[in-house]
Tab-separated table of C-alpha atoms and ligand atoms in Angstrom:
chain	number	residue	atom	x	y	z
A	1	MET	CA	-20.982	-9.116	38.664
A	2	ARG	CA	-18.295	-9.447	36.593
A	3	LYS	CA	-18.662	-11.160	33.275
A	4	GLN	CA	-16.396	-14.496	33.255
A	5	LYS	CA	-13.913	-14.662	30.685
A	6	LYS	CA	-14.530	-17.283	28.208
A	7	LYS	CA	-11.653	-20.065	28.504
A	8	ILE	CA	-10.589	-20.964	24.867
A	9	ASN	CA	-9.426	-24.302	24.812
A	10	PHE	CA	-6.501	-24.866	22.814
A	11	GLU	CA	-7.385	-28.722	21.883
A	12	ILE	CA	-4.739	-30.445	19.419
A	13	LEU	CA	-6.203	-32.590	16.682
A	14	GLU	CA	-3.529	-34.846	15.655
A	15	ASN	CA	-2.938	-36.489	12.207
A	16	ILE	CA	-6.083	-34.855	10.302
A	17	ARG	CA	-6.360	-35.352	6.688
A	18	ILE	CA	-7.841	-32.061	4.922
A	19	GLU	CA	-10.796	-33.065	2.853
A	20	GLU	CA	-11.884	-30.098	0.494
A	21	MET	CA	-12.084	-26.296	-0.015
A	22	VAL	CA	-15.521	-24.880	0.855
A	23	ALA	CA	-16.884	-21.483	1.301
A	24	GLU	CA	-15.110	-18.379	2.385
A	25	GLY	CA	-11.689	-19.907	0.993
A	26	LYS	CA	-11.331	-22.190	3.902
A	27	CYS	CA	-10.905	-26.159	3.850
A	28	LEU	CA	-12.871	-28.963	5.602
A	29	ALA	CA	-11.522	-31.787	7.699
A	30	ARG	CA	-13.705	-33.895	9.968
A	31	HIS	CA	-13.311	-34.909	13.559
A	32	GLU	CA	-15.387	-37.354	15.481
A	33	ASN	CA	-17.963	-36.506	13.389
A	34	MET	CA	-17.393	-32.472	13.896
A	35	VAL	CA	-16.842	-30.427	10.883
A	36	VAL	CA	-13.526	-28.439	11.347
A	37	PHE	CA	-12.966	-25.507	9.102
A	38	VAL	CA	-9.175	-24.859	8.608
A	39	GLY	CA	-7.699	-21.448	6.734
A	40	GLY	CA	-3.922	-22.094	5.008
A	41	VAL	CA	-4.347	-25.599	4.115
A	42	ALA	CA	-4.780	-27.615	0.799
A	43	PRO	CA	-6.992	-30.536	0.266
A	44	GLY	CA	-4.778	-33.587	0.724
A	45	ASP	CA	-2.787	-32.060	3.521
A	46	VAL	CA	-2.189	-34.248	6.908
A	47	VAL	CA	-1.668	-31.838	9.725
A	48	ASP	CA	-2.171	-31.304	13.507
A	49	LEU	CA	-4.638	-28.710	14.048
A	50	ARG	CA	-4.901	-26.211	17.178
A	51	VAL	CA	-8.651	-25.397	17.819
A	52	THR	CA	-9.309	-22.001	18.054
A	53	ARG	CA	-13.013	-21.949	18.094
A	54	LYS	CA	-15.650	-24.734	19.403
A	55	LYS	CA	-19.423	-24.643	18.790
A	56	LYS	CA	-22.291	-27.348	18.663
A	57	SER	CA	-21.561	-28.189	15.235
A	58	PHE	CA	-18.392	-27.164	14.136
A	59	MET	CA	-14.940	-26.079	14.749
A	60	GLU	CA	-12.630	-23.687	13.686
A	61	ALA	CA	-8.496	-24.430	13.741
A	62	GLU	CA	-5.096	-23.505	12.313
A	63	ALA	CA	-2.471	-26.222	11.120
A	64	VAL	CA	0.371	-26.008	13.334
A	65	ARG	CA	2.245	-29.210	11.993
A	66	PHE	CA	2.394	-30.651	8.673
A	67	HIS	CA	2.993	-34.460	8.515
A	68	ALA	CA	2.285	-34.776	4.534
A	69	TYR	CA	1.964	-31.805	1.909
A	70	SER	CA	-0.960	-32.342	-0.768
A	71	ASP	CA	-0.345	-33.017	-4.609
A	72	VAL	CA	-2.230	-30.015	-5.218
A	73	ARG	CA	0.024	-27.333	-3.699
A	74	VAL	CA	1.968	-25.200	-5.690
A	75	GLN	CA	4.769	-22.894	-4.778
A	76	PRO	CA	3.106	-19.527	-4.163
A	77	PHE	CA	4.516	-16.909	-6.251
A	78	CYS	CA	4.501	-13.650	-4.087
A	79	GLU	CA	6.622	-12.908	-1.304
A	80	HIS	CA	3.843	-11.648	0.701
A	81	PHE	CA	1.859	-14.872	0.390
A	82	GLY	CA	0.513	-15.741	4.096
A	83	THR	CA	0.816	-12.287	5.621
A	84	CYS	CA	-1.098	-10.424	3.217
A	85	GLY	CA	-4.967	-11.240	2.537
A	86	GLY	CA	-5.303	-10.829	-0.990
A	87	CYS	CA	-4.375	-13.954	-2.782
A	88	LYS	CA	-5.313	-16.748	-0.325
A	89	TRP	CA	-5.527	-19.638	-2.977
A	90	GLN	CA	-1.955	-18.932	-4.335
A	91	HIS	CA	-0.600	-22.318	-2.797
A	92	ILE	CA	-2.908	-24.244	-4.786
A	93	GLY	CA	-2.665	-24.970	-8.382
A	94	TYR	CA	-5.095	-23.075	-10.955
A	95	ASP	CA	-6.926	-25.938	-12.264
A	96	THR	CA	-7.553	-27.264	-8.639
A	97	GLN	CA	-8.839	-23.503	-7.886
A	98	LEU	CA	-11.464	-24.002	-10.886
A	99	PHE	CA	-12.062	-27.332	-9.703
A	100	TYR	CA	-13.383	-26.195	-6.484
A	101	LYS	CA	-15.032	-23.202	-7.708
A	102	GLN	CA	-17.208	-25.253	-9.662
A	103	LYS	CA	-18.100	-27.357	-7.054
A	104	GLN	CA	-18.970	-24.525	-4.862
A	105	VAL	CA	-21.523	-23.495	-7.664
A	106	GLN	CA	-22.723	-27.045	-7.856
A	107	ASP	CA	-23.062	-27.468	-3.869
A	108	ASN	CA	-24.873	-24.386	-3.474
A	109	LEU	CA	-27.421	-24.735	-6.406
A	110	GLU	CA	-28.032	-28.310	-5.286
A	111	ARG	CA	-28.234	-27.999	-1.324
A	112	ILE	CA	-29.755	-24.366	-0.961
A	113	GLY	CA	-31.537	-24.020	-4.790
A	114	LYS	CA	-33.519	-27.561	-4.589
A	115	VAL	CA	-34.198	-27.230	-8.146
A	116	ALA	CA	-33.886	-29.405	-11.200
A	117	LEU	CA	-30.561	-28.528	-12.837
A	118	PRO	CA	-29.012	-29.348	-16.234
A	119	PRO	CA	-25.652	-30.441	-16.723
A	120	PHE	CA	-23.574	-27.454	-15.945
A	121	ASP	CA	-20.850	-25.954	-18.368
A	122	PRO	CA	-17.308	-26.411	-17.117
A	123	ILE	CA	-16.293	-23.134	-15.322
A	124	LEU	CA	-14.283	-20.643	-17.564
A	125	GLY	CA	-10.921	-19.955	-16.051
A	126	SER	CA	-9.255	-16.586	-16.335
A	127	ALA	CA	-6.838	-16.301	-19.341
A	128	LYS	CA	-4.812	-14.356	-17.114
A	129	ASP	CA	-4.144	-15.798	-13.415
A	130	ARG	CA	-1.983	-12.743	-12.406
A	131	PHE	CA	-2.032	-9.087	-13.067
A	132	TYR	CA	-5.464	-9.348	-13.914
A	133	ARG	CA	-7.029	-6.464	-12.245
A	134	ASN	CA	-7.569	-3.104	-13.317
A	135	LYS	CA	-7.914	-1.174	-10.128
A	136	LEU	CA	-5.857	-1.093	-6.573
A	137	GLU	CA	-6.221	0.848	-3.642
A	138	PHE	CA	-3.154	1.301	-1.239
A	139	THR	CA	-3.216	2.692	2.214
A	140	PHE	CA	-0.496	4.941	3.778
A	141	SER	CA	0.607	4.100	7.528
A	142	ASN	CA	3.212	5.350	9.708
A	143	TYR	CA	3.260	2.302	11.964
A	144	GLY	CA	3.181	-0.506	9.168
A	145	TRP	CA	2.935	-4.147	9.968
A	146	LEU	CA	6.174	-6.188	10.923
A	147	THR	CA	6.380	-9.752	9.604
A	148	ASN	CA	7.620	-12.164	12.730
A	149	GLU	CA	11.064	-12.966	10.509
A	150	GLN	CA	11.531	-9.014	10.973
A	151	ILE	CA	10.968	-8.843	14.645
A	152	LYS	CA	13.079	-12.018	15.087
A	153	SER	CA	15.651	-10.225	13.020
A	154	GLY	CA	16.306	-7.682	15.976
A	155	GLU	CA	17.024	-5.218	13.212
A	156	GLU	CA	15.455	-1.477	12.797
A	157	HIS	CA	12.721	-1.568	10.138
A	158	GLU	CA	11.345	1.441	8.255
A	159	ARG	CA	7.763	1.506	9.326
A	160	ARG	CA	6.366	3.799	7.153
A	161	ALA	CA	4.203	1.908	4.896
A	162	LEU	CA	2.212	1.950	1.509
A	163	GLY	CA	0.313	-1.302	0.869
A	164	PHE	CA	-2.815	-3.499	1.923
A	165	HIS	CA	-4.707	-3.836	5.056
A	166	MET	CA	-3.927	-7.039	6.927
A	167	PRO	CA	-6.882	-9.412	7.012
A	168	GLY	CA	-9.276	-8.029	9.129
A	169	ARG	CA	-7.451	-4.937	10.552
A	170	PHE	CA	-8.516	-1.564	9.617
A	171	ASP	CA	-5.202	-0.172	11.287
A	172	LYS	CA	-2.573	-2.327	10.129
A	173	ILE	CA	-1.197	-1.846	6.995
A	174	LEU	CA	1.466	-4.469	5.278
A	175	ASP	CA	4.030	-2.643	3.310
A	176	ILE	CA	3.946	-4.151	-0.410
A	177	GLN	CA	7.205	-4.487	-2.374
A	178	ASN	CA	5.644	-6.508	-5.313
A	179	CYS	CA	2.121	-7.195	-6.091
A	180	TYR	CA	0.897	-9.500	-8.812
A	181	LEU	CA	-2.296	-8.163	-9.146
A	182	GLN	CA	-2.121	-5.391	-11.541
A	183	PRO	CA	0.041	-4.810	-14.625
A	184	GLU	CA	2.826	-2.165	-14.302
A	185	PRO	CA	3.372	0.440	-14.007
A	186	SER	CA	1.191	0.024	-10.676
A	187	ASN	CA	3.964	-1.560	-8.794
A	188	SER	CA	6.595	1.188	-9.662
A	189	ILE	CA	3.776	4.237	-9.252
A	190	ARG	CA	3.573	2.877	-5.573
A	191	LEU	CA	6.957	2.291	-4.582
A	192	ALA	CA	7.865	5.771	-6.386
A	193	VAL	CA	5.306	7.495	-4.271
A	194	ARG	CA	6.370	5.646	-0.985
A	195	ASP	CA	9.898	6.435	-1.588
A	196	TYR	CA	9.444	10.231	-2.571
A	197	ALA	CA	6.998	10.658	0.409
A	198	ARG	CA	9.601	9.024	2.929
A	199	ALA	CA	12.644	10.827	1.399
A	200	ASN	CA	10.706	14.208	1.817
A	201	ASN	CA	9.581	13.669	4.964
A	202	LEU	CA	5.641	13.801	4.088
A	203	VAL	CA	3.814	12.360	7.079
A	204	PHE	CA	1.996	9.121	6.473
A	205	PHE	CA	-1.100	8.419	8.132
A	206	ASP	CA	-1.956	7.244	11.737
A	207	LYS	CA	-5.248	5.781	11.580
A	208	MET	CA	-5.338	5.250	15.435
A	209	ARG	CA	-4.752	9.094	16.243
A	210	MET	CA	-6.365	10.198	13.214
A	211	THR	CA	-3.212	12.412	12.348
A	212	GLY	CA	-0.587	12.814	9.493
A	213	TRP	CA	-1.244	13.879	5.726
A	214	LEU	CA	-1.087	11.138	3.182
A	215	ARG	CA	-4.197	8.342	3.245
A	216	ASN	CA	-4.325	6.499	0.092
A	217	LEU	CA	-3.476	5.906	-3.409
A	218	ILE	CA	-5.603	4.541	-6.072
A	219	VAL	CA	-3.998	3.278	-9.201
A	220	ARG	CA	-6.525	2.375	-12.330
A	221	THR	CA	-5.014	0.666	-15.490
A	222	ALA	CA	-7.411	0.507	-18.711
A	223	ASN	CA	-7.052	-1.807	-21.742
A	224	THR	CA	-6.943	1.360	-23.916
A	225	GLY	CA	-3.538	2.142	-22.100
A	226	GLU	CA	-4.865	5.194	-20.156
A	227	LEU	CA	-3.836	5.279	-16.721
A	228	MET	CA	-5.437	6.945	-13.886
A	229	VAL	CA	-3.921	7.854	-10.356
A	230	ILE	CA	-5.397	9.316	-7.250
A	231	LEU	CA	-4.012	10.452	-4.138
A	232	GLN	CA	-5.562	11.222	-1.109
A	233	VAL	CA	-4.762	13.177	1.662
A	234	TYR	CA	-5.943	14.347	5.050
A	235	HIS	CA	-5.799	18.425	4.586
A	236	ASP	CA	-5.289	20.755	1.973
A	237	ASP	CA	-1.412	21.467	1.463
A	238	GLN	CA	-0.884	22.772	-1.948
A	239	GLU	CA	2.919	23.075	-1.636
A	240	ALA	CA	3.397	19.491	-0.626
A	241	LEU	CA	0.571	18.202	-3.448
A	242	THR	CA	2.768	20.100	-6.202
A	243	GLY	CA	5.714	18.380	-5.115
A	244	ILE	CA	4.346	14.897	-5.065
A	245	LEU	CA	2.242	15.182	-8.100
A	246	ASP	CA	4.668	16.875	-10.191
A	247	HIS	CA	7.243	14.408	-9.001
A	248	LEU	CA	4.704	11.345	-10.347
A	249	ALA	CA	3.918	13.098	-13.491
A	250	ALA	CA	7.557	13.514	-14.427
A	251	GLU	CA	8.541	9.967	-13.517
A	252	PHE	CA	5.236	8.632	-15.176
A	253	PRO	CA	4.583	10.707	-18.447
A	254	GLU	CA	2.094	7.719	-19.320
A	255	ILE	CA	-0.598	8.851	-16.567
A	256	THR	CA	-3.431	10.322	-18.646
A	257	SER	CA	-5.332	11.030	-15.354
A	258	LEU	CA	-3.668	12.403	-11.998
A	259	GLN	CA	-6.349	13.568	-9.568
A	260	TYR	CA	-6.207	14.206	-5.696
A	261	VAL	CA	-8.791	14.146	-2.573
A	262	VAL	CA	-8.704	15.936	0.481
A	263	ASN	CA	-10.349	13.855	2.567
A	264	GLY	CA	-10.529	14.839	6.392
A	265	LYS	CA	-13.205	12.543	7.032
A	266	GLY	CA	-12.861	9.379	9.326
A	267	ASN	CA	-12.654	6.901	6.470
A	268	GLU	CA	-11.178	6.535	2.921
A	269	THR	CA	-14.466	6.677	0.717
A	270	PHE	CA	-14.573	9.780	-1.303
A	271	HIS	CA	-17.975	9.141	-3.049
A	272	ASP	CA	-19.331	12.374	-1.193
A	273	LEU	CA	-15.941	14.491	-2.083
A	274	PRO	CA	-14.822	16.507	-4.435
A	275	VAL	CA	-12.079	14.945	-6.645
A	276	ILE	CA	-9.629	17.490	-8.186
A	277	CYS	CA	-8.286	16.473	-11.412
A	278	TYR	CA	-4.279	17.916	-11.295
A	279	LYS	CA	-3.287	17.057	-14.738
A	280	GLY	CA	-4.766	15.335	-17.773
A	281	LEU	CA	-8.769	14.427	-17.881
A	282	PRO	CA	-10.701	13.609	-14.906
A	283	TYR	CA	-11.570	9.958	-16.692
A	284	ILE	CA	-10.006	7.036	-18.415
A	285	HIS	CA	-11.891	4.646	-20.767
A	286	GLU	CA	-11.980	0.892	-21.220
A	287	GLU	CA	-13.258	-0.838	-24.328
A	288	MET	CA	-15.102	-3.890	-25.386
A	289	GLU	CA	-15.929	-4.497	-29.222
A	290	GLY	CA	-15.228	-1.060	-29.996
A	291	ILE	CA	-17.735	0.560	-27.423
A	292	ARG	CA	-15.904	2.621	-24.989
A	293	PHE	CA	-16.905	3.044	-21.391
A	294	ARG	CA	-15.605	6.124	-19.561
A	295	VAL	CA	-14.484	5.462	-16.085
A	296	GLY	CA	-14.187	8.204	-13.702
A	297	ALA	CA	-12.502	8.193	-10.085
A	298	LYS	CA	-15.623	7.571	-8.544
A	299	SER	CA	-17.003	4.975	-11.173
A	300	PHE	CA	-17.288	1.292	-10.751
A	301	TYR	CA	-16.014	-0.893	-13.585
A	302	GLN	CA	-15.410	-4.596	-13.422
A	303	THR	CA	-11.847	-5.137	-12.188
A	304	ASN	CA	-11.014	-8.147	-14.128
A	305	ALA	CA	-11.985	-6.088	-17.685
A	306	ASP	CA	-10.982	-8.999	-19.940
A	307	GLN	CA	-12.663	-11.591	-18.096
A	308	ALA	CA	-15.867	-9.222	-17.712
A	309	TYR	CA	-15.899	-9.572	-21.628
A	310	GLU	CA	-16.015	-13.215	-21.514
A	311	LEU	CA	-18.894	-12.837	-18.913
A	312	TYR	CA	-20.640	-10.277	-21.002
A	313	LYS	CA	-20.607	-12.306	-24.249
A	314	LEU	CA	-21.658	-15.382	-22.426
A	315	THR	CA	-24.420	-13.063	-20.670
A	316	ARG	CA	-25.764	-11.795	-24.096
A	317	GLU	CA	-25.373	-15.548	-25.559
A	318	PHE	CA	-27.744	-16.730	-22.845
A	319	ALA	CA	-29.959	-13.925	-23.554
A	320	GLY	CA	-30.645	-15.219	-27.122
A	321	LEU	CA	-31.053	-11.785	-28.656
A	322	THR	CA	-32.140	-11.484	-31.939
A	323	GLY	CA	-32.780	-7.575	-32.271
A	324	ASN	CA	-36.389	-7.508	-31.417
A	325	GLU	CA	-36.414	-8.103	-27.669
A	326	LEU	CA	-36.813	-5.447	-24.707
A	327	VAL	CA	-34.271	-6.197	-22.428
A	328	TYR	CA	-34.313	-4.924	-18.615
A	329	ASP	CA	-30.877	-5.028	-17.331
A	330	LEU	CA	-31.204	-5.109	-13.431
A	331	TYR	CA	-28.482	-3.853	-11.181
A	332	THR	CA	-26.921	-2.364	-14.423
A	333	GLY	CA	-24.200	-0.386	-12.453
A	334	ALA	CA	-22.718	1.945	-15.132
A	335	GLY	CA	-24.622	0.339	-17.733
A	336	THR	CA	-21.886	-1.804	-18.987
A	337	ILE	CA	-24.005	-4.775	-19.899
A	338	ALA	CA	-27.024	-2.540	-21.079
A	339	ASN	CA	-24.855	-0.769	-23.543
A	340	PHE	CA	-23.230	-4.142	-24.504
A	341	VAL	CA	-26.188	-5.932	-25.389
A	342	ALA	CA	-27.890	-2.490	-26.974
A	343	ARG	CA	-27.223	-3.236	-30.658
A	344	GLN	CA	-28.528	-6.639	-30.549
A	345	CYS	CA	-31.937	-5.700	-29.050
A	346	ARG	CA	-34.869	-3.268	-29.766
A	347	GLU	CA	-34.538	-1.348	-26.353
A	348	VAL	CA	-32.881	-1.835	-22.998
A	349	ILE	CA	-34.216	-0.447	-19.676
A	350	GLY	CA	-31.152	-0.211	-16.909
A	351	ILE	CA	-31.713	0.371	-13.494
A	352	GLU	CA	-29.193	0.829	-10.487
A	353	TYR	CA	-29.165	2.347	-6.977
A	354	VAL	CA	-26.334	4.555	-7.359
A	355	PRO	CA	-27.049	7.788	-9.166
A	356	SER	CA	-23.534	8.871	-10.289
A	357	ALA	CA	-23.300	5.021	-11.878
A	358	ILE	CA	-26.586	5.948	-13.861
A	359	GLU	CA	-24.858	9.105	-15.068
A	360	ASP	CA	-22.146	7.233	-16.305
A	361	ALA	CA	-24.263	4.420	-17.841
A	362	LYS	CA	-25.960	7.480	-19.716
A	363	ILE	CA	-22.742	8.996	-20.846
A	364	ASN	CA	-21.492	5.573	-22.177
A	365	SER	CA	-24.429	5.185	-24.232
A	366	GLN	CA	-24.000	8.760	-25.604
A	367	ILE	CA	-20.476	8.584	-26.306
A	368	ASN	CA	-21.125	5.582	-28.172
A	369	ASP	CA	-24.099	6.557	-30.095
A	370	ILE	CA	-26.431	4.044	-28.571
A	371	THR	CA	-29.954	5.805	-28.421
A	372	ASN	CA	-32.114	2.687	-27.414
A	373	THR	CA	-31.069	2.774	-23.488
A	374	THR	CA	-32.983	4.559	-20.709
A	375	PHE	CA	-31.432	4.290	-17.363
A	376	TYR	CA	-33.380	4.930	-13.838
A	377	ALA	CA	-31.552	5.318	-10.546
A	378	GLY	CA	-33.021	4.278	-7.288
A	379	ASP	CA	-33.835	1.327	-5.234
A	380	MET	CA	-34.796	-2.022	-7.481
A	381	LYS	CA	-37.640	-2.617	-5.369
A	382	ASP	CA	-39.291	0.881	-6.076
A	383	ILE	CA	-38.167	1.536	-9.320
A	384	LEU	CA	-39.324	-1.933	-10.818
A	385	SER	CA	-42.823	-0.948	-10.491
A	386	ASP	CA	-46.080	-1.592	-12.574
A	387	GLU	CA	-45.892	1.919	-13.762
A	388	LEU	CA	-42.667	1.519	-15.238
A	389	ILE	CA	-43.454	-1.768	-16.826
A	390	GLU	CA	-46.503	0.307	-18.054
A	391	ARG	CA	-44.541	2.823	-19.341
A	392	HIS	CA	-41.888	0.468	-21.307
A	393	GLY	CA	-43.831	-2.731	-21.798
A	394	LYS	CA	-42.962	-6.101	-20.276
A	395	PRO	CA	-39.296	-7.174	-20.977
A	396	ASP	CA	-38.833	-10.180	-23.363
A	397	VAL	CA	-36.009	-10.882	-21.477
A	398	VAL	CA	-34.500	-9.633	-17.982
A	399	ILE	CA	-30.775	-9.622	-17.378
A	400	THR	CA	-30.097	-9.605	-13.289
A	401	ASP	CA	-26.587	-9.018	-11.990
A	402	PRO	CA	-27.301	-8.178	-8.031
A	403	PRO	CA	-24.736	-7.541	-5.372
A	404	ARG	CA	-23.749	-10.399	-2.578
A	405	ALA	CA	-27.151	-10.306	-1.031
A	406	GLY	CA	-28.926	-11.450	-4.076
A	407	MET	CA	-32.311	-9.822	-4.967
A	408	ASP	CA	-35.263	-8.471	-2.724
A	409	GLU	CA	-38.226	-10.952	-2.283
A	410	LYS	CA	-40.036	-8.107	-3.869
A	411	VAL	CA	-38.123	-7.882	-6.770
A	412	VAL	CA	-38.428	-11.567	-7.112
A	413	ALA	CA	-41.831	-11.316	-6.855
A	414	LYS	CA	-42.064	-8.729	-9.718
A	415	LEU	CA	-40.271	-10.838	-11.717
A	416	LEU	CA	-42.739	-13.679	-11.518
A	417	GLN	CA	-45.102	-11.281	-12.341
A	418	VAL	CA	-43.957	-9.848	-15.487
A	419	HIS	CA	-42.780	-13.231	-16.485
A	420	ALA	CA	-40.357	-12.685	-19.026
A	421	ASN	CA	-39.560	-15.433	-21.735
A	422	ARG	CA	-35.791	-15.608	-20.256
A	423	ILE	CA	-33.966	-14.314	-17.001
A	424	VAL	CA	-30.290	-14.367	-17.400
A	425	TYR	CA	-29.237	-14.158	-13.268
A	426	VAL	CA	-25.283	-13.309	-12.960
A	427	SER	CA	-24.170	-13.369	-9.334
A	428	CYS	CA	-21.245	-13.368	-7.308
A	429	ASN	CA	-22.739	-15.358	-4.793
A	430	PRO	CA	-24.104	-18.837	-5.483
A	431	ALA	CA	-25.651	-19.236	-2.110
A	432	THR	CA	-28.021	-16.105	-2.669
A	433	GLN	CA	-28.574	-17.124	-6.307
A	434	ALA	CA	-29.339	-20.489	-5.002
A	435	ARG	CA	-32.110	-18.916	-2.883
A	436	ASP	CA	-33.422	-16.851	-5.780
A	437	LEU	CA	-33.661	-19.541	-8.019
A	438	GLU	CA	-35.842	-21.475	-5.842
A	439	LEU	CA	-38.280	-18.874	-5.511
A	440	LEU	CA	-38.102	-18.257	-9.377
A	441	SER	CA	-38.958	-22.164	-9.772
A	442	GLU	CA	-42.372	-21.296	-9.555
A	443	LYS	CA	-42.603	-20.262	-13.132
A	444	TYR	CA	-39.191	-20.722	-14.358
A	445	ASP	CA	-36.864	-23.903	-15.111
A	446	VAL	CA	-32.953	-23.897	-14.942
A	447	THR	CA	-31.863	-24.387	-18.293
A	448	ARG	CA	-27.938	-23.309	-18.449
A	449	VAL	CA	-25.640	-22.723	-15.851
A	450	GLN	CA	-21.983	-21.496	-16.393
A	451	PRO	CA	-19.628	-20.637	-13.733
A	452	VAL	CA	-16.839	-18.073	-14.686
A	453	ASP	CA	-13.797	-17.349	-12.689
A	454	MET	CA	-13.092	-13.370	-12.579
A	455	PHE	CA	-10.673	-13.641	-9.458
A	456	PRO	CA	-7.845	-15.995	-9.599
A	457	GLN	CA	-6.162	-17.076	-6.521
A	458	THR	CA	-9.106	-16.152	-4.318
A	459	HIS	CA	-12.280	-18.044	-3.452
A	460	HIS	CA	-14.498	-15.784	-5.181
A	461	VAL	CA	-16.753	-17.308	-8.177
A	462	GLU	CA	-19.228	-15.716	-10.598
A	463	ASN	CA	-22.292	-17.900	-12.055
A	464	ILE	CA	-24.599	-17.355	-14.681
A	465	VAL	CA	-27.686	-19.112	-14.919
A	466	LEU	CA	-30.335	-19.223	-17.730
A	467	LEU	CA	-33.936	-19.475	-16.431
A	468	THR	CA	-36.413	-20.098	-19.518
A	469	ARG	CA	-40.305	-19.524	-18.623
A	470	ARG	CA	-42.283	-22.808	-18.491
A	471	ILE	CA	-44.997	-23.121	-20.751
A	472	THR	CA	-48.253	-24.111	-19.114
B	501	SAM	C1	-22.833	-6.861	-9.177
B	501	SAM	S1	-22.900	-5.054	-9.402
B	501	SAM	C2	-23.506	-5.448	-11.177
B	501	SAM	C3	-22.603	-4.400	-11.701
B	501	SAM	C4	-22.945	-4.343	-13.443
B	501	SAM	N1	-23.873	-5.210	-13.994
B	501	SAM	C5	-21.524	-4.765	-14.240
B	501	SAM	O1	-21.313	-5.381	-14.571
B	501	SAM	O2	-21.065	-3.514	-14.182
B	501	SAM	C6	-24.610	-4.735	-8.746
B	501	SAM	C7	-24.826	-3.595	-8.254
B	501	SAM	O3	-26.111	-3.235	-8.028
B	501	SAM	C8	-26.473	-1.885	-7.471
B	501	SAM	N2	-27.141	-2.364	-6.326
B	501	SAM	C9	-26.995	-2.887	-4.972
B	501	SAM	N3	-28.555	-2.894	-4.262
B	501	SAM	C10	-29.240	-2.068	-5.404
B	501	SAM	C11	-30.446	-1.916	-5.078
B	501	SAM	N4	-31.445	-2.354	-3.790
B	501	SAM	N5	-31.291	-1.355	-5.992
B	501	SAM	C12	-30.564	-1.036	-7.200
B	501	SAM	N6	-29.277	-1.299	-7.577
B	501	SAM	C13	-28.937	-1.905	-6.348
B	501	SAM	C14	-24.844	-1.811	-6.877
B	501	SAM	O4	-24.546	-0.362	-6.647
B	501	SAM	C15	-23.939	-2.351	-7.878
B	501	SAM	O5	-23.963	-1.404	-9.206
């Protein structure tokens, strides 16, 4: 029997007041005891809503008419706002963004964590609310997205685009004229590459047919002034590569690392492919308190470097280091926190899943003459073993900075077993952090909470929690 198509009921809810901002950047409203999630609105707006999804306990809707605009609204500064999915909170003042980020942390820790909490330190905002990223990745498309205005104009539009994916669309690329996320020369480089490629008839990629040549462009800036550009192409064409890369090198002599990747795979990830250094060095450096961090084409480095420095200073302060401690830095990435705290403690053990990140971590110790770090690559739940703890000793302090999923239950159990005096838990997801805090509450009290904003204009929030072992 043919499955019946589910009928969507585009019910209209009139004169609804938007109440607050909640998870994933959506706002919340209520209608007849039902919660309604709405995107693109602000707390205080009064709107008519069209229901796009209806479940037993909640609805999703979009605003179709505005009766009143909220006081917390500001004029978005970017011409692509509303089409590009990058900075969804640009229509809301930065102070209000910070208020809701802090609230998001508080709500999660109270509702999910259900542990006793001290008064929170006020969220630390980012000094820069624009141009704060040091890495952007742009995609080429031979069939760029047209906005409604462009379609309505009836004019012919250039479809060869270089920009960002439309929200939720792997195949639709919005051509970007100006982006406020990364400092210059990021915009100039992207526009120069796009214009050269158009003028020289280099073929932009077609994601549906998997044809074309130009795939993607990565620009990495650094606080040392060094600059990396990586061009990804679908197949090896040395003549075309020489043309476009020489053009870039001539136009932007400030590029210190010009690289390319030939990627014939179905996706744009290149962690398993060779990266060819065309000009300059194969890496750039970031710097913090005189410690230099080498960043290669495949290396991870916090994208808001200035605010990462603030985050790490707070993490170090929470760790309460006196020079004698054995510190375990779990989920160490490229060993940034481990190397950052190494001079203030006796020894640091860093553990991380990705082997190339661990190679970076070791190099970062070497180039800074840091000799009291040891790094291990592997899954945390296997590496953080009795054997490892026997070899290095029980940690005095654990710093943990897991991915969004939080810590594996086995890792939490191991932390309860080794019972370090302090655990500093850095998290980019307060919901999973709250879940782990509840598990850790068997032996630990939450003694400090400090939310930090790493990503202005988005709903993302980072949070640092200090856990202190209960004396029993
Ligand atoms: C939020 S990042 C931490 C970054 C690092 N602390 C920094 O500040 O640059 C989380 C890290 O955990 C690593 N990771 C994810 N799952 C893991 C696992 N099961 N075992 C070990 N490391 C893992 C990721 O590769 C990533 O580098």
